[in-house]
Short mmCIF file of N, CA, C and O in Angstrom, two decimals:
data_model
loop_
_atom_site.label_atom_id
_atom_site.label_comp_id
_atom_site.label_asym_id
_atom_site.label_seq_id
_atom_site.Cartn_x
_atom_site.Cartn_y
_atom_site.Cartn_z
N UNK M 1232 38.61 89.61 106.33
CA UNK M 1232 39.98 89.28 106.49
C UNK M 1232 40.08 87.89 107.08
O UNK M 1232 39.52 87.62 108.11
N UNK M 1233 40.89 87.12 106.39
CA UNK M 1233 41.03 85.74 106.82
C UNK M 1233 42.28 85.53 107.64
O UNK M 1233 43.13 86.39 107.76
N UNK M 1234 42.33 84.37 108.20
CA UNK M 1234 43.50 84.03 108.98
C UNK M 1234 44.64 83.71 108.04
O UNK M 1234 44.45 83.11 106.99
N UNK M 1235 45.79 84.09 108.48
CA UNK M 1235 46.96 83.79 107.67
C UNK M 1235 47.47 82.40 108.00
O UNK M 1235 47.46 81.97 109.14
N UNK M 1236 47.95 81.75 106.97
CA UNK M 1236 48.50 80.42 107.18
C UNK M 1236 49.88 80.56 107.79
O UNK M 1236 50.64 81.45 107.45
N UNK M 1237 50.20 79.65 108.68
CA UNK M 1237 51.53 79.65 109.26
C UNK M 1237 52.51 79.18 108.21
O UNK M 1237 52.25 78.25 107.45
N UNK M 1238 53.67 79.85 108.18
CA UNK M 1238 54.69 79.49 107.21
C UNK M 1238 55.35 78.19 107.66
O UNK M 1238 55.56 77.96 108.84
N UNK M 1239 55.74 77.42 106.69
CA UNK M 1239 56.44 76.19 107.00
C UNK M 1239 57.83 76.53 107.51
O UNK M 1239 58.47 77.46 107.04
N UNK M 1240 58.30 75.79 108.50
CA UNK M 1240 59.61 76.05 109.07
C UNK M 1240 60.69 75.72 108.04
O UNK M 1240 60.55 74.79 107.26
N UNK M 1241 61.76 76.51 108.07
CA UNK M 1241 62.86 76.29 107.13
C UNK M 1241 63.59 75.00 107.50
O UNK M 1241 63.70 74.67 108.69
N UNK M 1242 64.10 74.28 106.53
CA UNK M 1242 64.82 73.05 106.85
C UNK M 1242 66.10 73.37 107.62
O UNK M 1242 66.73 74.41 107.41
N UNK M 1243 66.49 72.50 108.52
CA UNK M 1243 67.68 72.71 109.34
C UNK M 1243 68.93 72.63 108.48
O UNK M 1243 69.00 71.87 107.52
N UNK M 1244 69.93 73.43 108.86
CA UNK M 1244 71.20 73.44 108.12
C UNK M 1244 71.96 72.15 108.43
O UNK M 1244 71.84 71.60 109.52
N UNK M 1245 72.77 71.68 107.48
CA UNK M 1245 73.55 70.47 107.75
C UNK M 1245 74.55 70.71 108.88
O UNK M 1245 75.04 71.82 109.07
N UNK M 1246 74.84 69.67 109.64
CA UNK M 1246 75.72 69.79 110.80
C UNK M 1246 77.15 70.11 110.40
O UNK M 1246 77.82 70.90 111.04
N UNK M 1247 77.67 69.49 109.37
CA UNK M 1247 79.05 69.73 108.95
C UNK M 1247 79.04 70.63 107.72
O UNK M 1247 78.07 70.65 106.97
N UNK M 1248 80.14 71.37 107.49
CA UNK M 1248 80.19 72.19 106.29
C UNK M 1248 80.12 71.33 105.04
O UNK M 1248 80.65 70.22 105.01
N UNK M 1249 79.51 71.84 104.07
CA UNK M 1249 79.33 71.10 102.84
C UNK M 1249 80.55 71.29 101.95
O UNK M 1249 80.88 72.40 101.57
N UNK M 1250 81.25 70.22 101.64
CA UNK M 1250 82.39 70.20 100.73
C UNK M 1250 83.42 71.27 101.07
O UNK M 1250 83.72 72.15 100.28
N UNK M 1251 84.01 71.20 102.28
CA UNK M 1251 85.05 72.13 102.70
C UNK M 1251 86.39 71.60 102.20
O UNK M 1251 86.88 70.59 102.69
N UNK M 1252 87.03 72.26 101.23
CA UNK M 1252 88.27 71.74 100.68
C UNK M 1252 89.46 71.86 101.64
O UNK M 1252 90.47 71.21 101.44
N UNK M 1253 89.35 72.65 102.69
CA UNK M 1253 90.47 72.85 103.60
C UNK M 1253 90.31 72.08 104.91
O UNK M 1253 91.11 72.26 105.83
N UNK M 1254 89.33 71.24 105.04
CA UNK M 1254 89.07 70.53 106.29
C UNK M 1254 90.24 69.62 106.65
O UNK M 1254 90.61 69.49 107.82
N UNK M 1255 90.88 68.98 105.69
CA UNK M 1255 91.98 68.05 105.98
C UNK M 1255 93.25 68.79 106.40
O UNK M 1255 94.12 68.20 107.04
N UNK M 1256 93.38 70.06 106.07
CA UNK M 1256 94.60 70.81 106.40
C UNK M 1256 94.67 71.20 107.88
O UNK M 1256 95.76 71.44 108.40
N UNK M 1257 93.57 71.30 108.56
CA UNK M 1257 93.58 71.74 109.96
C UNK M 1257 94.36 70.77 110.85
O UNK M 1257 94.96 71.19 111.83
N UNK M 1258 94.38 69.49 110.52
CA UNK M 1258 95.12 68.53 111.34
C UNK M 1258 96.62 68.60 111.09
O UNK M 1258 97.42 68.16 111.90
N UNK M 1259 97.07 69.21 109.99
CA UNK M 1259 98.49 69.29 109.65
C UNK M 1259 99.13 70.60 110.11
O UNK M 1259 100.28 70.88 109.79
N UNK M 1260 98.44 71.41 110.86
CA UNK M 1260 98.94 72.72 111.27
C UNK M 1260 100.19 72.60 112.15
O UNK M 1260 101.09 73.41 112.06
N UNK M 1261 100.26 71.58 113.01
CA UNK M 1261 101.40 71.44 113.91
C UNK M 1261 102.66 71.04 113.15
O UNK M 1261 103.78 71.24 113.63
N UNK M 1262 102.55 70.46 111.97
CA UNK M 1262 103.71 70.00 111.21
C UNK M 1262 104.39 71.14 110.44
O UNK M 1262 105.49 70.96 109.92
N UNK M 1263 103.78 72.28 110.35
CA UNK M 1263 104.35 73.40 109.60
C UNK M 1263 105.58 73.96 110.32
O UNK M 1263 105.63 74.00 111.54
N UNK M 1264 106.61 74.40 109.57
CA UNK M 1264 107.80 74.99 110.22
C UNK M 1264 107.47 76.35 110.80
O UNK M 1264 106.59 77.06 110.31
N UNK M 1265 108.20 76.72 111.85
CA UNK M 1265 108.00 78.02 112.49
C UNK M 1265 108.75 79.09 111.71
O UNK M 1265 109.82 78.83 111.15
N UNK M 1266 108.22 80.27 111.67
CA UNK M 1266 108.87 81.39 110.99
C UNK M 1266 110.05 81.86 111.82
O UNK M 1266 110.00 81.83 113.05
N UNK M 1267 111.13 82.28 111.17
CA UNK M 1267 112.28 82.78 111.94
C UNK M 1267 111.90 84.09 112.65
O UNK M 1267 111.13 84.88 112.13
N UNK M 1268 112.47 84.26 113.82
CA UNK M 1268 112.18 85.48 114.58
C UNK M 1268 112.83 86.67 113.88
O UNK M 1268 114.00 86.64 113.52
N UNK M 1269 112.05 87.71 113.69
CA UNK M 1269 112.56 88.90 113.03
C UNK M 1269 113.41 89.69 114.01
O UNK M 1269 113.03 89.87 115.17
N UNK M 1270 114.60 90.14 113.58
CA UNK M 1270 115.43 90.93 114.50
C UNK M 1270 114.75 92.27 114.78
O UNK M 1270 114.21 92.91 113.88
N UNK M 1271 114.79 92.67 116.00
CA UNK M 1271 114.16 93.94 116.41
C UNK M 1271 115.22 95.03 116.34
O UNK M 1271 116.20 95.02 117.07
N UNK M 1272 115.02 95.95 115.41
CA UNK M 1272 115.93 97.08 115.26
C UNK M 1272 115.20 98.36 115.64
O UNK M 1272 114.05 98.54 115.25
N UNK M 1273 115.86 99.23 116.38
CA UNK M 1273 115.20 100.50 116.68
C UNK M 1273 115.09 101.32 115.39
O UNK M 1273 115.92 101.21 114.50
N UNK M 1274 114.03 102.10 115.28
CA UNK M 1274 113.89 102.92 114.08
C UNK M 1274 115.05 103.90 113.98
O UNK M 1274 115.56 104.37 115.00
N UNK M 1275 115.48 104.20 112.76
CA UNK M 1275 116.59 105.14 112.62
C UNK M 1275 116.21 106.51 113.16
O UNK M 1275 115.09 106.98 112.98
N UNK M 1276 117.14 107.12 113.84
CA UNK M 1276 116.89 108.44 114.42
C UNK M 1276 116.77 109.46 113.30
O UNK M 1276 117.67 109.59 112.46
N UNK M 1277 115.67 110.15 113.30
CA UNK M 1277 115.46 111.17 112.27
C UNK M 1277 116.21 112.44 112.68
O UNK M 1277 116.07 112.90 113.82
N UNK M 1278 116.98 112.99 111.78
CA UNK M 1278 117.63 114.25 112.14
C UNK M 1278 116.59 115.34 112.30
O UNK M 1278 115.57 115.35 111.61
N UNK M 1279 116.83 116.22 113.25
CA UNK M 1279 115.88 117.30 113.49
C UNK M 1279 115.81 118.18 112.24
O UNK M 1279 116.84 118.60 111.71
N UNK M 1280 114.59 118.42 111.74
CA UNK M 1280 114.51 119.23 110.52
C UNK M 1280 115.03 120.64 110.79
O UNK M 1280 114.60 121.31 111.73
N UNK M 1281 115.98 121.03 109.98
CA UNK M 1281 116.56 122.36 110.17
C UNK M 1281 115.69 123.38 109.48
O UNK M 1281 115.27 123.22 108.35
N UNK M 1282 115.43 124.44 110.19
CA UNK M 1282 114.64 125.51 109.63
C UNK M 1282 115.57 126.60 109.11
O UNK M 1282 116.78 126.42 109.01
N UNK M 1283 115.01 127.72 108.78
CA UNK M 1283 115.82 128.84 108.31
C UNK M 1283 116.78 129.30 109.41
O UNK M 1283 116.56 129.10 110.59
N UNK M 1284 117.85 129.95 108.99
CA UNK M 1284 118.86 130.41 109.94
C UNK M 1284 118.35 131.54 110.81
O UNK M 1284 118.70 131.63 111.97
N UNK M 1285 117.52 132.40 110.24
CA UNK M 1285 117.05 133.54 111.02
C UNK M 1285 115.69 134.01 110.53
O UNK M 1285 115.25 133.65 109.43
N UNK M 1286 115.06 134.81 111.37
CA UNK M 1286 113.79 135.43 111.02
C UNK M 1286 113.72 136.78 111.72
O UNK M 1286 114.22 136.94 112.82
N UNK M 1287 113.09 137.72 111.07
CA UNK M 1287 112.89 139.05 111.65
C UNK M 1287 111.39 139.24 111.82
O UNK M 1287 110.62 139.11 110.87
N UNK M 1288 110.99 139.53 113.06
CA UNK M 1288 109.57 139.72 113.39
C UNK M 1288 109.38 141.19 113.74
O UNK M 1288 110.08 141.73 114.60
N UNK M 1289 108.42 141.84 113.08
CA UNK M 1289 108.14 143.24 113.39
C UNK M 1289 106.65 143.50 113.23
O UNK M 1289 105.96 142.77 112.53
N UNK M 1290 106.20 144.58 113.87
CA UNK M 1290 104.80 144.98 113.77
C UNK M 1290 104.72 146.24 112.93
O UNK M 1290 105.59 147.10 113.02
N UNK M 1291 103.69 146.32 112.10
CA UNK M 1291 103.51 147.55 111.31
C UNK M 1291 102.04 147.88 111.18
O UNK M 1291 101.17 147.02 111.32
N UNK M 1292 101.78 149.17 110.90
CA UNK M 1292 100.42 149.67 110.70
C UNK M 1292 100.28 150.42 109.39
O UNK M 1292 99.16 150.66 108.95
N UNK M 1293 101.37 150.83 108.79
CA UNK M 1293 101.31 151.69 107.61
C UNK M 1293 100.62 151.00 106.44
O UNK M 1293 100.90 149.84 106.13
N UNK M 1294 99.72 151.72 105.80
CA UNK M 1294 99.05 151.22 104.61
C UNK M 1294 98.03 150.15 104.89
O UNK M 1294 97.60 149.44 103.98
N UNK M 1295 97.61 150.00 106.13
CA UNK M 1295 96.66 148.95 106.48
C UNK M 1295 95.44 149.51 107.21
O UNK M 1295 94.78 148.80 107.95
N UNK M 1296 95.18 150.76 107.03
CA UNK M 1296 94.00 151.38 107.65
C UNK M 1296 94.06 151.41 109.16
O UNK M 1296 93.02 151.33 109.81
N UNK M 1297 95.25 151.50 109.74
CA UNK M 1297 95.39 151.57 111.19
C UNK M 1297 95.37 150.22 111.87
O UNK M 1297 95.51 150.13 113.08
N UNK M 1298 95.20 149.14 111.12
CA UNK M 1298 95.19 147.80 111.71
C UNK M 1298 96.62 147.33 111.97
O UNK M 1298 97.52 147.58 111.18
N UNK M 1299 96.82 146.62 113.08
CA UNK M 1299 98.14 146.10 113.40
C UNK M 1299 98.34 144.73 112.76
O UNK M 1299 97.44 143.87 112.82
N UNK M 1300 99.49 144.52 112.17
CA UNK M 1300 99.86 143.21 111.65
C UNK M 1300 101.29 142.91 112.09
O UNK M 1300 102.08 143.82 112.33
N UNK M 1301 101.61 141.63 112.19
CA UNK M 1301 102.96 141.19 112.51
C UNK M 1301 103.55 140.60 111.25
O UNK M 1301 102.95 139.73 110.63
N UNK M 1302 104.72 141.07 110.87
CA UNK M 1302 105.38 140.64 109.64
C UNK M 1302 106.59 139.79 110.01
O UNK M 1302 107.40 140.19 110.84
N UNK M 1303 106.70 138.61 109.40
CA UNK M 1303 107.85 137.72 109.59
C UNK M 1303 108.61 137.71 108.28
O UNK M 1303 108.09 137.27 107.26
N UNK M 1304 109.87 138.21 108.31
CA UNK M 1304 110.67 138.33 107.10
C UNK M 1304 111.96 137.52 107.22
O UNK M 1304 112.31 137.05 108.30
N UNK M 1305 112.68 137.44 106.11
CA UNK M 1305 113.99 136.79 106.01
C UNK M 1305 113.95 135.30 106.34
O UNK M 1305 114.95 134.75 106.80
N UNK M 1306 112.83 134.64 106.10
CA UNK M 1306 112.76 133.19 106.35
C UNK M 1306 113.46 132.39 105.26
O UNK M 1306 113.93 131.30 105.51
N UNK M 1307 113.51 132.92 104.04
CA UNK M 1307 114.15 132.28 102.91
C UNK M 1307 113.64 130.86 102.69
O UNK M 1307 114.42 129.92 102.55
N UNK M 1308 112.34 130.71 102.70
CA UNK M 1308 111.70 129.42 102.45
C UNK M 1308 111.16 129.39 101.03
O UNK M 1308 110.76 130.43 100.49
N UNK M 1309 111.07 128.20 100.39
CA UNK M 1309 110.40 128.12 99.09
C UNK M 1309 108.91 128.42 99.24
O UNK M 1309 108.34 128.28 100.33
N UNK M 1310 108.28 128.80 98.15
CA UNK M 1310 106.88 129.24 98.20
C UNK M 1310 105.93 128.21 98.82
O UNK M 1310 105.12 128.56 99.67
N UNK M 1311 105.99 126.92 98.44
CA UNK M 1311 105.06 125.97 99.07
C UNK M 1311 105.31 125.83 100.57
O UNK M 1311 104.37 125.67 101.35
N UNK M 1312 106.57 125.91 100.97
CA UNK M 1312 106.90 125.78 102.39
C UNK M 1312 106.39 126.99 103.18
O UNK M 1312 105.97 126.85 104.32
N UNK M 1313 106.41 128.18 102.56
CA UNK M 1313 105.87 129.37 103.24
C UNK M 1313 104.39 129.19 103.54
O UNK M 1313 103.92 129.58 104.61
N UNK M 1314 103.65 128.60 102.61
CA UNK M 1314 102.22 128.37 102.82
C UNK M 1314 101.99 127.41 103.99
O UNK M 1314 101.09 127.60 104.81
N UNK M 1315 102.82 126.36 104.08
CA UNK M 1315 102.69 125.39 105.18
C UNK M 1315 102.99 126.05 106.51
O UNK M 1315 102.26 125.86 107.50
N UNK M 1316 104.06 126.85 106.56
CA UNK M 1316 104.41 127.55 107.79
C UNK M 1316 103.32 128.53 108.20
O UNK M 1316 102.98 128.63 109.36
N UNK M 1317 102.76 129.26 107.22
CA UNK M 1317 101.72 130.23 107.53
C UNK M 1317 100.51 129.55 108.13
O UNK M 1317 99.96 130.01 109.13
N UNK M 1318 100.10 128.44 107.56
CA UNK M 1318 98.93 127.72 108.07
C UNK M 1318 99.17 127.25 109.50
O UNK M 1318 98.31 127.36 110.36
N UNK M 1319 100.36 126.71 109.77
CA UNK M 1319 100.68 126.24 111.12
C UNK M 1319 100.71 127.39 112.12
O UNK M 1319 100.19 127.26 113.24
N UNK M 1320 101.28 128.51 111.72
CA UNK M 1320 101.33 129.66 112.63
C UNK M 1320 99.94 130.23 112.88
O UNK M 1320 99.62 130.61 114.01
N UNK M 1321 99.12 130.31 111.85
CA UNK M 1321 97.75 130.82 112.02
C UNK M 1321 96.97 129.93 112.97
O UNK M 1321 96.24 130.42 113.83
N UNK M 1322 97.13 128.61 112.84
CA UNK M 1322 96.42 127.69 113.74
C UNK M 1322 96.92 127.83 115.18
O UNK M 1322 96.13 127.78 116.12
N UNK M 1323 98.22 127.97 115.35
CA UNK M 1323 98.78 128.08 116.70
C UNK M 1323 98.41 129.38 117.38
O UNK M 1323 98.16 129.41 118.58
N UNK M 1324 98.37 130.47 116.62
CA UNK M 1324 98.10 131.78 117.20
C UNK M 1324 96.62 132.14 117.20
O UNK M 1324 96.22 133.07 117.90
N UNK M 1325 95.83 131.44 116.40
CA UNK M 1325 94.40 131.76 116.34
C UNK M 1325 94.14 133.07 115.66
O UNK M 1325 93.31 133.86 116.13
N UNK M 1326 94.83 133.34 114.58
CA UNK M 1326 94.65 134.60 113.86
C UNK M 1326 94.66 134.32 112.37
O UNK M 1326 94.92 133.21 111.93
N UNK M 1327 94.38 135.35 111.59
CA UNK M 1327 94.43 135.24 110.15
C UNK M 1327 95.80 135.65 109.65
O UNK M 1327 96.64 136.13 110.40
N UNK M 1328 96.02 135.43 108.37
CA UNK M 1328 97.30 135.82 107.82
C UNK M 1328 97.35 135.56 106.33
O UNK M 1328 96.46 134.93 105.76
N UNK M 1329 98.44 136.04 105.71
CA UNK M 1329 98.61 135.91 104.27
C UNK M 1329 100.10 135.96 103.97
O UNK M 1329 100.89 136.47 104.77
N UNK M 1330 100.47 135.39 102.81
CA UNK M 1330 101.85 135.49 102.34
C UNK M 1330 101.93 136.67 101.38
O UNK M 1330 101.19 136.72 100.40
N UNK M 1331 102.79 137.65 101.67
CA UNK M 1331 103.01 138.79 100.79
C UNK M 1331 104.48 138.77 100.38
O UNK M 1331 105.35 138.95 101.23
N UNK M 1332 104.73 138.58 99.10
CA UNK M 1332 106.09 138.48 98.57
C UNK M 1332 106.83 137.36 99.31
O UNK M 1332 106.46 136.21 99.22
N UNK M 1333 107.89 137.70 100.05
CA UNK M 1333 108.67 136.70 100.78
C UNK M 1333 108.37 136.74 102.28
O UNK M 1333 109.06 136.10 103.06
N UNK M 1334 107.35 137.48 102.71
CA UNK M 1334 107.06 137.65 104.13
C UNK M 1334 105.73 137.02 104.49
O UNK M 1334 104.81 136.93 103.68
N UNK M 1335 105.65 136.57 105.74
CA UNK M 1335 104.39 136.10 106.30
C UNK M 1335 103.77 137.25 107.08
O UNK M 1335 104.44 137.86 107.92
N UNK M 1336 102.51 137.55 106.81
CA UNK M 1336 101.82 138.65 107.49
C UNK M 1336 100.70 138.05 108.32
O UNK M 1336 99.78 137.44 107.79
N UNK M 1337 100.78 138.24 109.63
CA UNK M 1337 99.79 137.71 110.57
C UNK M 1337 99.00 138.87 111.18
O UNK M 1337 99.57 139.91 111.50
N UNK M 1338 97.71 138.69 111.35
CA UNK M 1338 96.87 139.74 111.90
C UNK M 1338 97.13 139.92 113.38
O UNK M 1338 97.28 138.94 114.12
N UNK M 1339 97.16 141.16 113.81
CA UNK M 1339 97.32 141.47 115.23
C UNK M 1339 98.79 141.57 115.63
O UNK M 1339 99.69 141.29 114.86
N UNK M 1340 99.00 141.98 116.89
CA UNK M 1340 100.35 142.11 117.43
C UNK M 1340 100.74 140.78 118.06
O UNK M 1340 100.33 140.46 119.17
N UNK M 1341 101.54 139.99 117.36
CA UNK M 1341 101.92 138.65 117.81
C UNK M 1341 103.40 138.58 118.21
O UNK M 1341 103.97 137.51 118.28
N UNK M 1342 104.04 139.72 118.48
CA UNK M 1342 105.48 139.76 118.72
C UNK M 1342 105.91 139.00 119.97
O UNK M 1342 107.04 138.52 120.03
N UNK M 1343 105.05 138.86 120.96
CA UNK M 1343 105.44 138.15 122.18
C UNK M 1343 105.35 136.64 122.02
O UNK M 1343 106.20 135.91 122.51
N UNK M 1344 104.33 136.16 121.34
CA UNK M 1344 104.10 134.72 121.22
C UNK M 1344 104.83 134.08 120.04
O UNK M 1344 105.14 132.89 120.07
N UNK M 1345 105.11 134.85 119.02
CA UNK M 1345 105.66 134.31 117.78
C UNK M 1345 107.09 133.77 117.88
O UNK M 1345 107.37 132.72 117.31
N UNK M 1346 108.02 134.41 118.60
CA UNK M 1346 109.39 133.88 118.64
C UNK M 1346 109.47 132.45 119.16
O UNK M 1346 110.23 131.64 118.63
N UNK M 1347 108.71 132.10 120.17
CA UNK M 1347 108.74 130.73 120.70
C UNK M 1347 108.26 129.72 119.67
O UNK M 1347 108.83 128.63 119.53
N UNK M 1348 107.24 130.09 118.91
CA UNK M 1348 106.73 129.18 117.87
C UNK M 1348 107.73 129.01 116.74
O UNK M 1348 107.90 127.91 116.21
N UNK M 1349 108.40 130.09 116.37
CA UNK M 1349 109.40 130.00 115.30
C UNK M 1349 110.59 129.15 115.73
O UNK M 1349 111.11 128.35 114.95
N UNK M 1350 111.03 129.30 116.98
CA UNK M 1350 112.15 128.50 117.47
C UNK M 1350 111.77 127.02 117.53
O UNK M 1350 112.59 126.15 117.27
N UNK M 1351 110.51 126.73 117.87
CA UNK M 1351 110.05 125.34 117.89
C UNK M 1351 110.05 124.74 116.48
O UNK M 1351 110.21 123.53 116.34
N UNK M 1352 109.89 125.57 115.46
CA UNK M 1352 109.90 125.08 114.08
C UNK M 1352 111.31 125.03 113.50
O UNK M 1352 111.47 124.70 112.34
N UNK M 1353 112.33 125.37 114.27
CA UNK M 1353 113.70 125.20 113.83
C UNK M 1353 114.45 126.45 113.43
O UNK M 1353 115.57 126.37 112.96
N UNK M 1354 113.86 127.63 113.62
CA UNK M 1354 114.57 128.88 113.30
C UNK M 1354 115.61 129.10 114.40
O UNK M 1354 115.29 129.06 115.58
N UNK M 1355 116.86 129.31 114.00
CA UNK M 1355 117.93 129.40 114.99
C UNK M 1355 118.03 130.78 115.65
O UNK M 1355 118.37 130.88 116.82
N UNK M 1356 117.73 131.86 114.92
CA UNK M 1356 117.83 133.20 115.51
C UNK M 1356 116.59 134.00 115.11
O UNK M 1356 116.30 134.17 113.94
N UNK M 1357 115.87 134.49 116.13
CA UNK M 1357 114.67 135.29 115.89
C UNK M 1357 114.95 136.69 116.41
O UNK M 1357 115.25 136.87 117.60
N UNK M 1358 114.84 137.66 115.52
CA UNK M 1358 115.04 139.06 115.90
C UNK M 1358 113.69 139.76 115.92
O UNK M 1358 112.96 139.73 114.94
N UNK M 1359 113.34 140.33 117.08
CA UNK M 1359 112.07 141.04 117.22
C UNK M 1359 112.37 142.53 117.15
O UNK M 1359 113.16 143.05 117.92
N UNK M 1360 111.72 143.20 116.17
CA UNK M 1360 112.00 144.62 115.99
C UNK M 1360 110.79 145.46 116.11
O UNK M 1360 109.69 145.10 116.28
#
């Protein structure tokens, strides 16, 4: 094994940029007109999203092998909106659930915690049965 030759040093870079087409413009920056000040307007107040007028919350066991479920009925929401509400309620309550016909079915007895969540989503009257 022989000694390796030292590599020749790379040539030094030029001190000034090579052919900079914008170099002359930097001295004219102070001569440019100032932009007009934009008027500051507060963002428009968003109306509070109105939810359904009422909801009925009840617990049932029939036809479910003795398991307790909480059923939310009379929401009168369109089908895609029911799916969004169900996902939000499942995340908030930490339980499973499904949409059956026009009702939201949540696993477990959620009658105590559910009315507060529904009122926060804009339901004006929650009936617990």
